[in-house]
Coordinates of C-alpha atoms and ligand atoms in Angstrom, one line a residue:
Chain A
X1 CA 40.8 -106.5 -4.4
X2 CA 41.3 -104.3 -7.1
X3 CA 39.3 -101.0 -6.0
X4 CA 39.2 -97.1 -6.2
X5 CA 43.1 -96.4 -3.7
X6 CA 42.2 -92.2 -5.2
X7 CA 39.6 -89.8 -6.3
X8 CA 39.4 -86.0 -6.7
X9 CA 36.7 -83.6 -8.0
X10 CA 36.7 -80.5 -10.0
X11 CA 34.0 -78.2 -11.0
X12 CA 34.5 -74.7 -12.5
X13 CA 34.4 -71.9 -11.0
X14 CA 31.7 -69.8 -12.4
X15 CA 27.6 -70.5 -13.3
X16 CA 25.5 -69.4 -15.4
X17 CA 21.8 -69.2 -14.5
X18 CA 19.8 -71.1 -17.0
X19 CA 17.4 -68.4 -16.4
X20 CA 20.7 -65.6 -18.3
X21 CA 20.7 -68.7 -20.9
X22 CA 16.4 -68.4 -21.6
X23 CA 16.2 -64.5 -21.3
X24 CA 18.8 -64.8 -24.4
X25 CA 16.5 -66.5 -26.6
X26 CA 12.8 -65.3 -25.0
X27 CA 12.2 -68.8 -23.0
X28 CA 11.0 -69.3 -20.3
X29 CA 13.6 -69.5 -17.9
X30 CA 11.3 -71.0 -15.6
X31 CA 9.7 -73.7 -17.4
X32 CA 13.4 -74.8 -18.8
X33 CA 14.5 -75.3 -15.4
X34 CA 12.0 -76.9 -13.7
X35 CA 11.7 -79.5 -16.6
X36 CA 15.5 -79.9 -16.5
X37 CA 15.6 -80.1 -13.7
X38 CA 19.1 -77.4 -13.2
X39 CA 19.5 -75.1 -12.6
X40 CA 22.1 -73.3 -12.9
X41 CA 25.8 -74.7 -14.8
X42 CA 29.7 -74.9 -14.0
X43 CA 31.9 -72.8 -17.1
X44 CA 34.5 -73.7 -18.1
X45 CA 37.2 -69.9 -17.8
X46 CA 38.6 -68.9 -21.3
X47 CA 42.0 -70.6 -19.9
X48 CA 40.3 -73.9 -18.9
X49 CA 40.0 -76.8 -21.4
X50 CA 38.6 -80.7 -20.3
X51 CA 43.3 -81.1 -19.8
X52 CA 43.1 -77.8 -16.6
X53 CA 40.0 -79.8 -15.7
X54 CA 41.4 -83.5 -15.8
X55 CA 45.2 -82.4 -14.2
X56 CA 43.1 -80.6 -11.1
X57 CA 41.1 -84.1 -10.3
X58 CA 43.9 -86.1 -12.2
X59 CA 45.9 -84.5 -8.5
X60 CA 43.7 -84.5 -5.8
X61 CA 43.6 -88.1 -6.5
X62 CA 46.6 -88.8 -6.6
X63 CA 47.4 -86.9 -2.7
X64 CA 44.3 -88.5 -1.5
X65 CA 45.3 -92.2 -2.0
X66 CA 49.3 -90.9 -0.6
X67 CA 51.5 -92.9 -3.5
X68 CA 54.2 -92.0 -5.8
X69 CA 53.0 -91.0 -9.0
X70 CA 55.9 -92.6 -10.8
X71 CA 54.0 -96.4 -9.6
X72 CA 51.0 -95.3 -12.2
X73 CA 51.4 -97.6 -14.4
X74 CA 49.0 -96.6 -17.4
X75 CA 46.6 -93.5 -17.5
X76 CA 43.1 -93.1 -19.3
X77 CA 41.5 -89.9 -20.1
X78 CA 37.7 -89.8 -21.0
X79 CA 36.4 -86.8 -23.4
X80 CA 34.6 -85.9 -26.0
X81 CA 35.8 -82.2 -26.3
X82 CA 39.8 -82.9 -26.1
X83 CA 41.6 -79.2 -26.1
X84 CA 43.1 -81.2 -30.1
X85 CA 41.2 -83.9 -31.8
X86 CA 45.7 -84.8 -32.9
X87 CA 47.5 -85.3 -30.0
X88 CA 46.4 -86.9 -26.8
X89 CA 45.1 -85.1 -23.4
X90 CA 47.1 -88.2 -21.5
X91 CA 50.4 -86.8 -22.3
X92 CA 49.9 -83.3 -20.5
X93 CA 48.1 -84.9 -17.6
X94 CA 51.0 -87.4 -17.0
X95 CA 53.3 -85.7 -17.2
X96 CA 51.9 -82.6 -15.3
X97 CA 51.3 -85.8 -12.3
X98 CA 55.1 -86.6 -12.6
X99 CA 54.0 -89.7 -13.8
X100 CA 55.9 -89.7 -16.5
X101 CA 57.9 -91.7 -18.7
X102 CA 57.5 -95.7 -17.6
X103 CA 53.7 -95.0 -18.4
X104 CA 51.1 -96.4 -20.9
X105 CA 48.4 -93.8 -21.2
X106 CA 45.5 -92.4 -24.3
X107 CA 42.2 -91.0 -24.8
X108 CA 39.3 -92.5 -24.4
X109 CA 35.8 -91.4 -26.8
X110 CA 31.8 -92.9 -25.9
X111 CA 30.1 -89.5 -25.0
X112 CA 29.5 -90.0 -21.4
X113 CA 30.9 -92.6 -20.3
X114 CA 34.7 -92.0 -21.6
X115 CA 35.9 -92.0 -17.9
X116 CA 34.0 -95.2 -16.8
X117 CA 35.1 -97.1 -19.6
X118 CA 38.9 -96.4 -18.9
X119 CA 37.8 -97.7 -14.5
X120 CA 37.2 -100.9 -16.2
X121 CA 41.0 -100.6 -18.1
X122 CA 42.7 -100.5 -15.4
X123 CA 40.8 -102.8 -13.6
X124 CA 41.6 -105.3 -15.7
X125 CA 44.9 -104.3 -15.9
X126 CA 45.5 -104.0 -11.9
X127 CA 43.6 -107.2 -11.9
X128 CA 46.2 -109.2 -13.8
X129 CA 49.7 -108.0 -12.5
X130 CA 50.4 -106.0 -15.6
X131 CA 50.8 -102.7 -13.6
X132 CA 50.0 -101.6 -9.8
X133 CA 48.2 -98.2 -10.1
X134 CA 46.1 -97.4 -13.2
X135 CA 44.9 -93.4 -12.8
X136 CA 41.3 -93.0 -14.9
X137 CA 39.3 -89.4 -14.9
X138 CA 36.8 -88.6 -17.4
X139 CA 36.8 -84.1 -18.7
X140 CA 35.1 -82.7 -20.5
X141 CA 34.1 -79.2 -21.2
X142 CA 30.6 -79.8 -23.1
X143 CA 29.0 -77.6 -25.8
X144 CA 25.2 -77.1 -26.5
X145 CA 24.8 -74.2 -29.3
X146 CA 23.7 -71.6 -29.1
X147 CA 19.7 -71.7 -28.6
X148 CA 20.1 -75.2 -28.5
X149 CA 17.9 -77.6 -26.0
X150 CA 22.0 -78.2 -25.5
X151 CA 22.6 -74.7 -23.5
X152 CA 20.7 -75.4 -20.4
X153 CA 22.1 -78.4 -19.3
X154 CA 26.5 -79.0 -21.1
X155 CA 28.1 -77.5 -18.3
X156 CA 31.9 -78.9 -17.5
X157 CA 33.9 -80.7 -14.7
X158 CA 36.3 -83.4 -14.6
X159 CA 37.0 -86.6 -11.9
X160 CA 39.8 -89.1 -11.4
X161 CA 39.6 -92.4 -10.1
X162 CA 42.9 -94.0 -9.3
X163 CA 42.2 -97.5 -9.4
X164 CA 45.0 -100.4 -8.1
X165 CA 44.9 -103.2 -5.1
X166 CA 46.6 -102.6 -1.9
X167 CA 44.7 -99.4 0.4
X168 CA 41.8 -98.8 -1.4
X169 CA 39.4 -97.3 -0.4
X170 CA 35.9 -98.9 -1.6
X171 CA 36.5 -102.5 -3.6
X172 CA 35.1 -102.4 -7.4
X173 CA 33.6 -106.2 -6.3
X174 CA 32.1 -106.1 -9.9
X175 CA 31.1 -104.9 -13.5
X176 CA 29.1 -105.2 -15.6
X177 CA 27.9 -103.2 -19.1
X178 CA 25.4 -103.2 -22.0
X179 CA 25.5 -101.6 -24.5
X180 CA 24.4 -101.3 -29.1
X181 CA 25.0 -99.3 -31.8
X182 CA 22.1 -96.4 -31.1
X183 CA 22.1 -92.3 -32.7
X184 CA 21.0 -90.5 -30.4
X185 CA 23.6 -88.1 -30.0
X186 CA 26.6 -87.3 -32.3
X187 CA 29.6 -85.1 -33.3
X188 CA 31.0 -85.4 -37.1
X189 CA 34.8 -84.7 -37.4
X190 CA 35.0 -80.2 -37.6
X191 CA 32.1 -80.3 -36.5
X192 CA 32.4 -77.6 -33.3
X193 CA 28.5 -78.9 -32.1
X194 CA 27.8 -82.1 -31.9
X195 CA 23.2 -82.9 -33.0
X196 CA 21.1 -84.9 -31.6
X197 CA 17.6 -87.4 -31.9
X198 CA 16.0 -83.9 -29.6
X199 CA 14.5 -85.7 -26.6
X200 CA 12.3 -88.4 -28.3
X201 CA 16.1 -90.1 -27.4
X202 CA 15.3 -90.6 -23.9
X203 CA 13.4 -94.4 -24.0
X204 CA 15.8 -96.4 -26.8
X205 CA 18.8 -94.2 -25.3
X206 CA 19.4 -93.8 -21.9
X207 CA 16.8 -95.7 -20.0
X208 CA 17.1 -99.0 -22.5
X209 CA 21.0 -98.8 -21.4
X210 CA 20.9 -96.9 -17.4
X211 CA 18.6 -99.9 -17.1
X212 CA 19.8 -102.9 -18.7
X213 CA 22.8 -102.6 -17.1
X214 CA 21.2 -101.4 -13.8
X215 CA 20.4 -105.1 -13.9
X216 CA 22.3 -106.6 -15.5
X217 CA 24.6 -106.7 -13.3
X218 CA 21.6 -106.8 -10.0
X219 CA 21.4 -110.6 -11.8
X220 CA 25.3 -110.6 -12.1
X221 CA 26.5 -110.4 -7.6
X222 CA 22.9 -110.9 -7.3
X223 CA 22.0 -108.7 -5.3
X224 CA 18.6 -106.0 -5.4
X225 CA 19.0 -102.4 -4.4
X226 CA 17.4 -102.4 -1.3
X227 CA 20.9 -104.3 -0.6
X228 CA 22.8 -100.7 -2.3
X229 CA 23.1 -98.0 -0.1
X230 CA 23.9 -95.2 -2.7
X231 CA 22.5 -95.3 -6.6
X232 CA 24.6 -93.0 -9.0
X233 CA 24.0 -92.6 -12.2
X234 CA 24.7 -90.7 -15.6
X235 CA 23.2 -86.9 -15.1
X236 CA 23.1 -85.5 -18.8
X237 CA 19.6 -83.7 -16.8
X238 CA 18.3 -83.1 -13.2
X239 CA 15.0 -85.9 -14.3
X240 CA 16.8 -88.6 -15.7
X241 CA 18.7 -90.2 -13.2
X242 CA 15.5 -90.2 -10.3
X243 CA 13.6 -92.1 -12.7
X244 CA 15.9 -94.4 -13.5
X245 CA 16.2 -94.4 -10.3
X246 CA 12.4 -94.8 -9.3
X247 CA 11.7 -97.3 -12.0
X248 CA 15.1 -99.4 -10.5
X249 CA 13.3 -99.4 -6.9
X250 CA 15.6 -97.3 -5.1
X251 CA 14.2 -94.4 -2.2
X252 CA 15.2 -90.9 -3.8
X253 CA 17.5 -89.9 -0.3
X254 CA 19.8 -93.2 -1.5
X255 CA 20.8 -90.9 -4.6
X256 CA 19.9 -87.4 -3.5
X257 CA 24.0 -87.3 -2.5
X258 CA 25.5 -88.4 -6.0
X259 CA 22.9 -85.7 -7.5
X260 CA 25.2 -83.2 -8.7
X261 CA 23.7 -82.1 -12.6
X262 CA 21.2 -79.6 -10.7
X263 CA 23.9 -77.7 -9.6
X264 CA 26.3 -77.4 -12.4
X265 CA 25.1 -78.8 -15.8
X266 CA 25.2 -81.8 -17.8
X267 CA 29.4 -82.5 -16.9
X268 CA 29.3 -85.1 -19.4
X269 CA 32.7 -87.6 -18.6
X270 CA 32.7 -86.7 -15.4
X271 CA 29.3 -86.5 -14.6
X272 CA 28.9 -90.2 -12.7
X273 CA 32.6 -90.1 -10.9
X274 CA 31.4 -86.5 -10.1
X275 CA 28.4 -87.9 -8.0
X276 CA 30.4 -91.2 -6.8
X277 CA 32.9 -88.4 -5.4
X278 CA 30.3 -86.9 -3.7
X279 CA 29.2 -90.1 -2.2
X280 CA 33.2 -91.5 -1.4
X281 CA 33.2 -87.7 0.2
X282 CA 30.7 -89.2 2.4
X283 CA 29.8 -92.8 2.5
X284 CA 31.1 -95.4 6.3
X285 CA 33.0 -98.8 5.6
X286 CA 30.9 -101.9 4.4
X287 CA 28.3 -99.4 3.3
X288 CA 27.0 -100.7 -0.9
X289 CA 27.4 -98.3 -4.2
X290 CA 25.8 -98.3 -7.3
X291 CA 26.9 -96.4 -10.2
X292 CA 25.9 -96.4 -13.8
X293 CA 26.8 -94.3 -16.8
X294 CA 25.8 -93.7 -19.9
X295 CA 27.0 -92.9 -22.8
X296 CA 25.2 -92.3 -26.0
X297 CA 26.5 -94.2 -29.4
X298 CA 25.4 -96.0 -27.1
X299 CA 26.4 -97.9 -23.9
X300 CA 26.3 -98.3 -19.9
X301 CA 28.5 -99.6 -17.1
X302 CA 27.2 -100.4 -13.9
X303 CA 29.6 -100.7 -10.9
X304 CA 29.5 -102.2 -7.3
X305 CA 31.5 -100.9 -4.6
X306 CA 31.4 -101.8 -1.0
X307 CA 33.4 -99.4 1.4
X308 CA 36.1 -100.3 2.9
X309 CA 37.9 -99.4 6.3
X310 CA 41.1 -97.2 5.2
X311 CA 38.4 -94.6 4.0
X312 CA 37.9 -93.2 7.5
X313 CA 41.9 -92.9 7.7
X314 CA 43.1 -88.8 7.6
X315 CA 44.4 -87.5 4.3
X316 CA 42.0 -90.4 2.3
X317 CA 39.0 -87.9 1.5
X318 CA 40.3 -84.7 -0.5
X319 CA 39.9 -81.2 2.0
X320 CA 36.9 -80.4 0.8
X321 CA 34.1 -82.2 0.0
X322 CA 32.3 -82.1 -3.2
X323 CA 28.6 -80.8 -2.8
X324 CA 31.3 -78.0 -0.4
X325 CA 33.5 -77.1 -2.8
X326 CA 30.3 -76.2 -6.3
X327 CA 29.5 -73.0 -3.6
X328 CA 32.8 -71.5 -4.2
X329 CA 31.5 -69.6 -7.0
X330 CA 30.6 -66.6 -9.5
X331 CA 27.6 -65.4 -11.3
X332 CA 28.6 -64.1 -15.4
X333 CA 26.2 -63.4 -16.8
X334 CA 25.0 -64.8 -20.9
X335 CA 27.6 -62.5 -22.8
X336 CA 31.2 -63.2 -20.0
X337 CA 29.4 -67.3 -20.4
X338 CA 30.0 -67.0 -24.5
X339 CA 32.8 -65.0 -24.2
X340 CA 34.9 -67.3 -22.4
X341 CA 33.7 -70.5 -24.4
X342 CA 34.8 -69.1 -27.2
X343 CA 31.3 -68.8 -28.9
X344 CA 32.2 -65.8 -30.1
X345 CA 33.6 -65.5 -33.7
X346 CA 35.2 -64.2 -34.3
X347 CA 37.8 -64.5 -31.3
Chain B
X1 CA 54.5 -65.4 -31.8
X2 CA 55.6 -67.4 -34.5
X3 CA 56.9 -71.4 -33.8
X4 CA 57.1 -71.1 -30.2
X5 CA 56.8 -75.2 -30.1
X6 CA 60.5 -75.6 -29.1
X7 CA 60.1 -72.9 -26.5
X8 CA 56.8 -74.4 -25.2
X9 CA 57.9 -78.1 -25.1
X10 CA 61.8 -76.7 -23.3
X11 CA 59.7 -75.4 -20.5
X12 CA 57.0 -77.7 -20.0
X13 CA 58.1 -80.0 -16.9
X14 CA 58.9 -76.7 -14.7
X15 CA 55.6 -75.0 -16.0
X16 CA 53.2 -77.9 -15.3
X17 CA 54.9 -77.9 -12.5
X18 CA 57.0 -75.2 -10.4
X19 CA 60.3 -77.8 -10.7
X20 CA 62.6 -75.0 -9.5
X21 CA 66.2 -75.7 -8.9
X22 CA 67.9 -76.5 -5.9
X23 CA 71.7 -75.8 -4.4
X24 CA 72.9 -79.1 -2.0
X25 CA 76.0 -76.6 -1.0
X26 CA 74.4 -73.7 0.8
X27 CA 70.4 -75.3 0.6
X28 CA 68.9 -72.1 -1.6
X29 CA 66.4 -73.0 -4.0
X30 CA 65.3 -71.6 -7.4
X31 CA 63.0 -70.8 -9.5
X32 CA 63.7 -70.4 -12.7
X33 CA 65.8 -73.6 -12.8
X34 CA 69.3 -72.6 -12.2
X35 CA 72.4 -74.8 -14.4
X36 CA 74.8 -72.1 -11.3
X37 CA 74.6 -71.5 -7.9
X38 CA 75.1 -67.9 -8.0
X39 CA 76.2 -68.1 -3.8
X40 CA 78.5 -71.3 -4.6
X41 CA 79.1 -70.7 -8.1
X42 CA 81.8 -73.8 -8.5
X43 CA 82.0 -76.1 -5.1
X44 CA 77.4 -75.3 -6.2
X45 CA 76.3 -78.6 -6.3
X46 CA 73.2 -77.6 -8.1
X47 CA 69.5 -79.9 -8.7
X48 CA 65.9 -80.1 -10.0
X49 CA 63.0 -79.6 -6.9
X50 CA 59.9 -78.8 -6.9
X51 CA 58.6 -75.6 -5.7
X52 CA 56.0 -75.5 -2.2
X53 CA 52.7 -75.0 -4.7
X54 CA 50.9 -72.8 -2.0
X55 CA 52.4 -68.5 -1.1
X56 CA 51.7 -65.3 -0.3
X57 CA 50.9 -62.6 -2.5
X58 CA 54.2 -60.6 -2.4
X59 CA 52.4 -57.4 -4.8
X60 CA 50.0 -57.6 -7.8
X61 CA 48.8 -55.5 -9.9
X62 CA 45.8 -55.4 -12.8
X63 CA 46.8 -54.9 -16.6
X64 CA 44.2 -53.4 -18.7
X65 CA 46.8 -53.2 -21.4
X66 CA 47.7 -56.8 -22.5
X67 CA 50.6 -58.4 -24.7
X68 CA 49.2 -60.0 -27.9
X69 CA 47.5 -63.3 -27.2
X70 CA 45.8 -61.9 -23.6
X71 CA 43.4 -59.7 -24.7
X72 CA 40.5 -60.9 -24.6
X73 CA 41.7 -61.7 -21.0
X74 CA 41.8 -58.4 -19.5
X75 CA 41.6 -56.9 -17.1
X76 CA 43.3 -59.7 -15.3
X77 CA 45.5 -59.4 -12.0
X78 CA 49.3 -60.6 -12.2
X79 CA 51.1 -60.9 -8.9
X80 CA 54.6 -62.2 -7.6
X81 CA 54.1 -64.9 -5.1
X82 CA 56.1 -65.6 -2.2
X83 CA 56.6 -69.2 -2.0
X84 CA 57.2 -71.4 1.4
X85 CA 60.7 -72.1 0.8
X86 CA 60.7 -67.8 0.3
X87 CA 61.1 -68.1 -3.4
X88 CA 59.5 -64.9 -5.5
X89 CA 57.1 -66.6 -8.2
X90 CA 55.9 -64.0 -11.6
X91 CA 52.6 -64.7 -12.2
X92 CA 48.7 -64.3 -13.4
X93 CA 46.6 -65.0 -10.8
X94 CA 43.0 -66.3 -11.8
X95 CA 39.6 -67.3 -10.4
X96 CA 40.1 -64.1 -7.6
X97 CA 37.1 -61.9 -6.4
X98 CA 38.7 -58.6 -6.5
X99 CA 38.3 -58.1 -2.9
X100 CA 40.1 -61.2 -1.6
X101 CA 42.7 -60.0 -3.2
X102 CA 45.1 -58.0 -0.7
X103 CA 49.4 -58.3 -0.2
X104 CA 50.1 -61.7 2.0
X105 CA 46.8 -63.5 0.7
X106 CA 47.2 -67.1 0.8
X107 CA 47.5 -67.9 -2.3
X108 CA 47.6 -72.1 -4.4
X109 CA 48.8 -73.0 -7.2
X110 CA 46.6 -74.7 -10.5
X111 CA 46.5 -75.7 -13.9
X112 CA 45.9 -73.3 -16.9
X113 CA 46.3 -73.8 -20.3
X114 CA 48.8 -70.7 -20.4
X115 CA 48.7 -69.4 -24.2
X116 CA 48.3 -70.3 -28.1
X117 CA 49.8 -70.0 -31.5
X118 CA 47.0 -69.0 -33.1
X119 CA 43.6 -72.8 -33.7
X120 CA 46.2 -74.1 -34.9
X121 CA 48.8 -74.5 -32.6
X122 CA 50.3 -75.7 -29.6
X123 CA 48.9 -74.6 -26.3
X124 CA 50.7 -73.6 -23.8
X125 CA 50.2 -75.2 -20.6
X126 CA 51.4 -73.8 -16.7
X127 CA 50.7 -72.5 -13.4
X128 CA 49.0 -70.0 -12.5
X129 CA 47.8 -69.3 -9.2
X130 CA 44.7 -68.6 -7.5
X131 CA 43.9 -67.7 -4.2
X132 CA 42.5 -69.9 -1.8
Ligands
ZN401 ZN1 74.8 -72.3 -3.3

């Protein structure tokens, strides 16, 4: 059965604290951090972008899979912060992996869920026998306009899932998507920062889609929350996924392992996939995992996974687990942050 | 730098993956790649080979006055890394706290932006190293 053969996550080293951003704008950092459930966010360095994150995460995924990169038949990079408006990130990642030239590649965009859309495309191509392995990447260096609510949460990171049929560490038993036309968050061509419909978007946007996708998957698979050992939800902040879990009837302990946003901010296309990576770091054979992504605009992809015995074999997990990797960090102040994120106009 | 696109294109494979050369006759590795083995000359058999992604700091220095295009990254470190196969590579060191940057420290290849042709030109990506 089709499933995950290898996975990798990458989070940049620098952190800026929510309290430091609040200090600059004369706001109450403690209250904002508490409200968002975020303490600090990961910041891409001057020489990093969604492409470099994608390469780092993909190299880890391919290494853990132990495959020849020439066997990758499709590569999709999901991002809303592409280094080029026109020129695929996917080709650069493919070249850096040594996967060129016998493959198809494309960049996908669906706000925060383009990475999981890539997983579904790979599942279809692998299942049909069109390709042997497909690599789906979610990667973003999210930007928030200075003094906008998003500035406190928009972090950066990447994650990659190698999809195939042989030696899977987790089988993907089912997937279901829920999609509507919802204008909750957008960025027009040539606009530097995204705009959003404000805090009133929670119910008709995030919760409606995440909960509908999860329930749709439960119905189609005849499962319920108690059948799952872990659940990972898209995490634009530290609070929404907790509320989604509670509404569905998941105990908090089932989502703790995959809730990374409080420590690194919202990593957009990478968020649910980094959360899943953290769960795969510890999950035992036979355990079941629910993953629900969310992308503004809007839609959610839900997946039911079952961990296999392969996961316990040497080298199938990355050397450093996600929760350990993110401890290796350096704090910067707001001025270093805007320098590295190129928000100073003359730079 | 005016129109560096052809140069960036030509060098992308070795810069992305530390792709160098190996002489099958004498067994020597080279980076960057070579067309002729200087030891074996005409008897040499040169083939492409990926260099090991890990090595030790052989020498390093901190750059305060950077060349054009790197002014905003100062101060930064550049180092010569002696790879596991003995080949030496000149590279920028990133994500490495000052106290970890020492001769003999283990460093691993990572993937970064190297330079870009202004706001509208090509972005050159490639290897840099970080102390682990
Ligand atoms: Zn030779």
